[in-house]
Tab-separated table of C-alpha atoms in Angstrom:
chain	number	residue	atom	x	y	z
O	1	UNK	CA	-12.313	-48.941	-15.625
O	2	UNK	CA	-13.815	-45.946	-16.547
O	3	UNK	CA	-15.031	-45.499	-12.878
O	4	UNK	CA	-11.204	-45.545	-11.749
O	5	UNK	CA	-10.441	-43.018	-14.524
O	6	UNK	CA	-13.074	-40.072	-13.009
O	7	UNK	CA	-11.557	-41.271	-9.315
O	8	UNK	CA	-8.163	-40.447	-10.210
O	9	UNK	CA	-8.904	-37.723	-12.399
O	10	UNK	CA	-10.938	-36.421	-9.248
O	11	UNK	CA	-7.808	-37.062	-6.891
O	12	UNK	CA	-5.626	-35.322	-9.188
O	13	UNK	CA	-7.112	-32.629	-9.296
O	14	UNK	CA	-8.386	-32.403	-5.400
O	15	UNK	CA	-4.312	-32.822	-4.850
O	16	UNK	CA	-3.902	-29.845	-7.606
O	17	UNK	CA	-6.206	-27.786	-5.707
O	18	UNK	CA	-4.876	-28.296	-2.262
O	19	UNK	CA	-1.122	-27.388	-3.457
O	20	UNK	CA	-2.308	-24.313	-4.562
O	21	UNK	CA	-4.224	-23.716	-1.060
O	22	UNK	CA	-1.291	-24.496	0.925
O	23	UNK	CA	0.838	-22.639	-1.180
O	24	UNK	CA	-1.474	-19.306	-0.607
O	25	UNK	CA	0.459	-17.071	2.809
O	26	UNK	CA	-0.956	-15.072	4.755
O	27	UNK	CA	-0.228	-11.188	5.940
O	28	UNK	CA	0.671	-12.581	9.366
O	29	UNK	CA	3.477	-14.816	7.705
O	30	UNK	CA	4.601	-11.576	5.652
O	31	UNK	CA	5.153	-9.578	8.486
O	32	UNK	CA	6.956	-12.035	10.533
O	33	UNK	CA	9.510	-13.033	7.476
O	34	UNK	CA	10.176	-9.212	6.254
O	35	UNK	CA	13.708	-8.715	5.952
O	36	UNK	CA	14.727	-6.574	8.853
O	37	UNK	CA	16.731	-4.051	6.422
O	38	UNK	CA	13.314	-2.839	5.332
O	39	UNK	CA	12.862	-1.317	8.527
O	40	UNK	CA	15.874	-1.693	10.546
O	41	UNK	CA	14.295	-0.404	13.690
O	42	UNK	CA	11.772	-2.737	13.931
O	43	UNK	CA	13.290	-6.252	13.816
O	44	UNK	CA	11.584	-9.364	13.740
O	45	UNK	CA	11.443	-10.226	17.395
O	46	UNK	CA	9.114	-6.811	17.835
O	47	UNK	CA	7.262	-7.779	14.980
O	48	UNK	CA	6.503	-11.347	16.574
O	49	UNK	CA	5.559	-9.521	19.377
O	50	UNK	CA	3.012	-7.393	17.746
O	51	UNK	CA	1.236	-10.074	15.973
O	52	UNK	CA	1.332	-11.903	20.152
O	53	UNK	CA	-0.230	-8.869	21.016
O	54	UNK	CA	-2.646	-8.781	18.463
O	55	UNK	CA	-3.848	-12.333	19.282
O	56	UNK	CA	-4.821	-11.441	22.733
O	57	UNK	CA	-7.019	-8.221	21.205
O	58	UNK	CA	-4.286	-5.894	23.239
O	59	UNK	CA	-2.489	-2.533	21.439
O	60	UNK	CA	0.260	-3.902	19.315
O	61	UNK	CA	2.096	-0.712	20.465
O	62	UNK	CA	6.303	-2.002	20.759
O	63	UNK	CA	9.239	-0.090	21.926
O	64	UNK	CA	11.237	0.312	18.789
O	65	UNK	CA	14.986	0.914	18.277
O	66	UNK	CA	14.479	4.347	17.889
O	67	UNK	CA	13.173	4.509	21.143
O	68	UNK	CA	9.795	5.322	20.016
O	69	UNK	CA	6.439	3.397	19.381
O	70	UNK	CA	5.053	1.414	16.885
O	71	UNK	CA	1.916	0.340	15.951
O	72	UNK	CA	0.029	-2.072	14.302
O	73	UNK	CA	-3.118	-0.861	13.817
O	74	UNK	CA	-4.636	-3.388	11.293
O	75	UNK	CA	-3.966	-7.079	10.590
O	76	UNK	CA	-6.018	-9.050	8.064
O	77	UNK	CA	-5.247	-12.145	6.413
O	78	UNK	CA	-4.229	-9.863	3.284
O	79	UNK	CA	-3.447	-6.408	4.685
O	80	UNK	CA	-1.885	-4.266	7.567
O	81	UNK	CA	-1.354	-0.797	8.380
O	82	UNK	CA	1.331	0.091	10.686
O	83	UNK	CA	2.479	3.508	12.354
O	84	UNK	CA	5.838	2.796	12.445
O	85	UNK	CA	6.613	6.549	14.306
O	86	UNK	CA	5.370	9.558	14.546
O	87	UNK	CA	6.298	10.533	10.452
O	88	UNK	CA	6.013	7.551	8.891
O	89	UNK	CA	3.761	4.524	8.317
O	90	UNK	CA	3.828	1.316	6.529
O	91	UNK	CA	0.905	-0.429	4.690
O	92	UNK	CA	1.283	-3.672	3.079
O	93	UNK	CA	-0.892	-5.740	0.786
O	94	UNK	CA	-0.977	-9.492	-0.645
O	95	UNK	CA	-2.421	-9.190	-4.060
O	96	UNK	CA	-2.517	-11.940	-6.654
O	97	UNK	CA	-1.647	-12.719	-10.128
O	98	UNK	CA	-3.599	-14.950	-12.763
O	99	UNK	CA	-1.490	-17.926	-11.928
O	100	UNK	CA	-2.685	-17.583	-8.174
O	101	UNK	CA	0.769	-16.785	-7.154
O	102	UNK	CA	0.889	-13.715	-4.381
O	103	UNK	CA	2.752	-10.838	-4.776
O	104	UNK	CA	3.403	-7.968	-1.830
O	105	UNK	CA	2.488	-4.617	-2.478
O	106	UNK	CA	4.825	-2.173	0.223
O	107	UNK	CA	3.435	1.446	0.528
O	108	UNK	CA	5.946	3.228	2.994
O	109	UNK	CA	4.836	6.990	3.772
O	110	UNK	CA	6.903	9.510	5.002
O	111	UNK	CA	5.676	13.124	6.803
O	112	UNK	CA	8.525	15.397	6.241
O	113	UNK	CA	5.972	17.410	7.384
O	114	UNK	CA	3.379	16.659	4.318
O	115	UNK	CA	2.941	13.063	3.384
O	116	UNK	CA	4.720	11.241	0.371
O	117	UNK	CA	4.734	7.577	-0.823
O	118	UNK	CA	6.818	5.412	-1.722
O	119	UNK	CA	5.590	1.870	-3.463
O	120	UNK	CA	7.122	-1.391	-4.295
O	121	UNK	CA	6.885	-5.135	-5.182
O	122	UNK	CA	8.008	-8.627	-3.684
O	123	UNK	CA	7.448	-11.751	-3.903
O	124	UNK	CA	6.337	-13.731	-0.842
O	125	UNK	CA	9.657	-14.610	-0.450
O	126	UNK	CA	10.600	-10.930	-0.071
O	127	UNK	CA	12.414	-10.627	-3.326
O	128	UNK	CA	12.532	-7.352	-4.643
O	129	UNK	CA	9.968	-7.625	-8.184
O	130	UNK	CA	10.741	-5.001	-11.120
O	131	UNK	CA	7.166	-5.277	-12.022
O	132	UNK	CA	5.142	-1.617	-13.562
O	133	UNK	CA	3.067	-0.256	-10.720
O	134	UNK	CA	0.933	1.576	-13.367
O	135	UNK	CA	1.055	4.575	-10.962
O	136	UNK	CA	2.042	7.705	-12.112
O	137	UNK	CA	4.376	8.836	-9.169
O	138	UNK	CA	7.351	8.722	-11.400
O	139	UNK	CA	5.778	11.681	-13.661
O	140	UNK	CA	7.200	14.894	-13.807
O	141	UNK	CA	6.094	17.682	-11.592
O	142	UNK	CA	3.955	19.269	-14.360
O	143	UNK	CA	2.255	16.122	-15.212
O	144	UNK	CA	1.256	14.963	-11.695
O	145	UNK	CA	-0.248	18.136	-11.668
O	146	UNK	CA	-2.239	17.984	-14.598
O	147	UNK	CA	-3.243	14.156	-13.966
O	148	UNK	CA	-4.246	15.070	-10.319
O	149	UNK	CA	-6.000	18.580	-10.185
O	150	UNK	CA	-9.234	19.559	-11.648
O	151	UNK	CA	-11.170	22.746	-11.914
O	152	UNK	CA	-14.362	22.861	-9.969
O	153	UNK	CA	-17.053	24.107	-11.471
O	154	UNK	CA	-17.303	27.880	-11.388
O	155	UNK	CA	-13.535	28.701	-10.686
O	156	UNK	CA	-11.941	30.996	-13.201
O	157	UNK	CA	-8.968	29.294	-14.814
O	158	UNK	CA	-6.994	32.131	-13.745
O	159	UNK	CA	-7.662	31.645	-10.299
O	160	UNK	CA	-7.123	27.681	-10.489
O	161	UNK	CA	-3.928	28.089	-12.007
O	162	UNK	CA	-2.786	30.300	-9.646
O	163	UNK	CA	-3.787	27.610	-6.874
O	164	UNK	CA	-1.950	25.245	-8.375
O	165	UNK	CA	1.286	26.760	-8.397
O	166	UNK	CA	0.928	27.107	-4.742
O	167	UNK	CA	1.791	23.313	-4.930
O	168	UNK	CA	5.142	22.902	-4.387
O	169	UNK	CA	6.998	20.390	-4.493
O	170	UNK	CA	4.819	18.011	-5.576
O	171	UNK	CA	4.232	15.244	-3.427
O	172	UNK	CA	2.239	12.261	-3.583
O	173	UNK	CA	0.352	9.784	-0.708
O	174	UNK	CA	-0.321	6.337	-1.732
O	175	UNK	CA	-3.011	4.931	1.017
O	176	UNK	CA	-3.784	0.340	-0.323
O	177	UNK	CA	-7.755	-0.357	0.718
O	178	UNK	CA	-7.722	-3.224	3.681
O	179	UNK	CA	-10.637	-4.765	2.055
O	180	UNK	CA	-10.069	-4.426	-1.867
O	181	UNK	CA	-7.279	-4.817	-4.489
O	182	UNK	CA	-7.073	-1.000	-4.700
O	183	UNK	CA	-5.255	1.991	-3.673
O	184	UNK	CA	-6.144	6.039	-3.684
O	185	UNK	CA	-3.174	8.275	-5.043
O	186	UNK	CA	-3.837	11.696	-4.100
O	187	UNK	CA	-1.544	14.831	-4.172
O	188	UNK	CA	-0.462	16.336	-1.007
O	189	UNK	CA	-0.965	20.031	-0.027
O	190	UNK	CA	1.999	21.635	1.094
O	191	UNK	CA	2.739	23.376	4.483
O	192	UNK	CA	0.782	26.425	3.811
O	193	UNK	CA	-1.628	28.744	6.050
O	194	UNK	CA	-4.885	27.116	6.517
O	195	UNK	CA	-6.488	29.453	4.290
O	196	UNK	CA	-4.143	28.707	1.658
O	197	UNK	CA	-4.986	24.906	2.432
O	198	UNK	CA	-8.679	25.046	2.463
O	199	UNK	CA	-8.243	27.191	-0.848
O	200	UNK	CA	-5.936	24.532	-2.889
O	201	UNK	CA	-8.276	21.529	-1.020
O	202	UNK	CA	-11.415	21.422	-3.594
O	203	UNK	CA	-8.348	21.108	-6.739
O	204	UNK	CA	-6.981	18.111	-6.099
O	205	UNK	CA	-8.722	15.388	-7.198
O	206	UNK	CA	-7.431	11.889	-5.782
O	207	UNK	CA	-7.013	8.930	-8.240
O	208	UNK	CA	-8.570	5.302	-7.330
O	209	UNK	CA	-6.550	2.067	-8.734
O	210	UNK	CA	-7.361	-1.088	-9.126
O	211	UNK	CA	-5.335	-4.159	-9.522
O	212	UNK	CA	-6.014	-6.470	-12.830
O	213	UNK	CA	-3.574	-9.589	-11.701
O	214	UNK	CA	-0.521	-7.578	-13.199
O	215	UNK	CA	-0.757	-3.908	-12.446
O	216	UNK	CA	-2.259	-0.880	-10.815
O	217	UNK	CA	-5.477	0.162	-13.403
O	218	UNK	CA	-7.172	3.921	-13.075
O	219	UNK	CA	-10.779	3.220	-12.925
């Protein structure tokens, strides 16, 4: 009796354990169910045909309906990176909560000419999640600045203040690790001389995050 007991009590939870594994999706199945308003130039049947391309090891390079290119340039079973056109990409990223379930973290990034991020949550389903990113892009210009610029060692305070007024606007790139729950937040240097550029460079100090299960921790 007791024998039968451990045997269904193993079953169960074999059966418990296989639900959960079957339940898990991959980026491939992302990418082919993303809503086509997300990116109305590139509908699903070009995204289908990336992903055929990237099973035979080819360019995932499509004609898109802006009669430009797009490219996949990374597909893992949790992450991709795509140049969608010449000013903009799109990186995705399946991270998961403490109850297993997978979320979708969307980074789109926009050169317009510098580079600025935009992020947001889904659920596998590709319903929009009102979750806190723990990111501080929705800060104030004067805060971004002081979370995201430090003064090297040796600079006059006078001088690094005057630096970072040269920032303007503010903009901030988002860029999701393929291989880790994290992201880098860094602030973008505006269209300047490259003097001015390599000058404002050693100030900005980018920002890793890490995911905990529910949101985007500074570490």
């Amino acid at each position: 009796m007791f024998l039968d007991m451990k045997r269904m009590f193993l079953i169960m939870v074999t059966c418990a354990m296989m639900t959960v594994v079957c339940a898990q999706v991959t980026m491939r199945d992302v990418w082919q169910s993303m809503p086509d308003h997300l990116v109305p130039y590139l509908h699903q049947n070009l995204r289908v045909e990336q992903l055929e391309l990237q099973d035979m090891k080819a360019e995932a390079e499509v004609k898109n309906l802006l009669n430009g290119t797009s490219i996949m340039d990374t597909l893992t079973a949790d992450y991709t990176f795509v140049r969608l056109s010449e000013y903009s990409t799109l990186a995705l990223k399946l991270l998961t909560r403490p109850d297993s379930t997978q979320i979708i973290c969307f980074v789109k990034t926009v050169m317009a000419p510098e580079a600025e991020s935009e992020v947001n949550f889904y659920d596998v389903n590709w319903q929009p999640l009102d979750i806190p990113s723990g990111l501080p892009l929705h800060k104030s210009a004067d805060a971004l600045l002081s979370q995201m610029t430090a003064r090297p060692v040796g600079m006059e305070e006078e001088r690094f203040e005057e630096l970072r007024k040269m920032i303007d606007p503010v903009m901030c790139q988002v860029e999701l690790s393929p291989t880790a729950p994290t992201l880098v937040m860094r602030l973008s240097i505006p269209a300047l001389t490259q003097q001015e550029r390599d000058d404002i460079s050693p100030i900005i100090k980018p920002i890793t995050f890490k995911w905990d299960g529910k949101t985007f921790k500074e570490y």
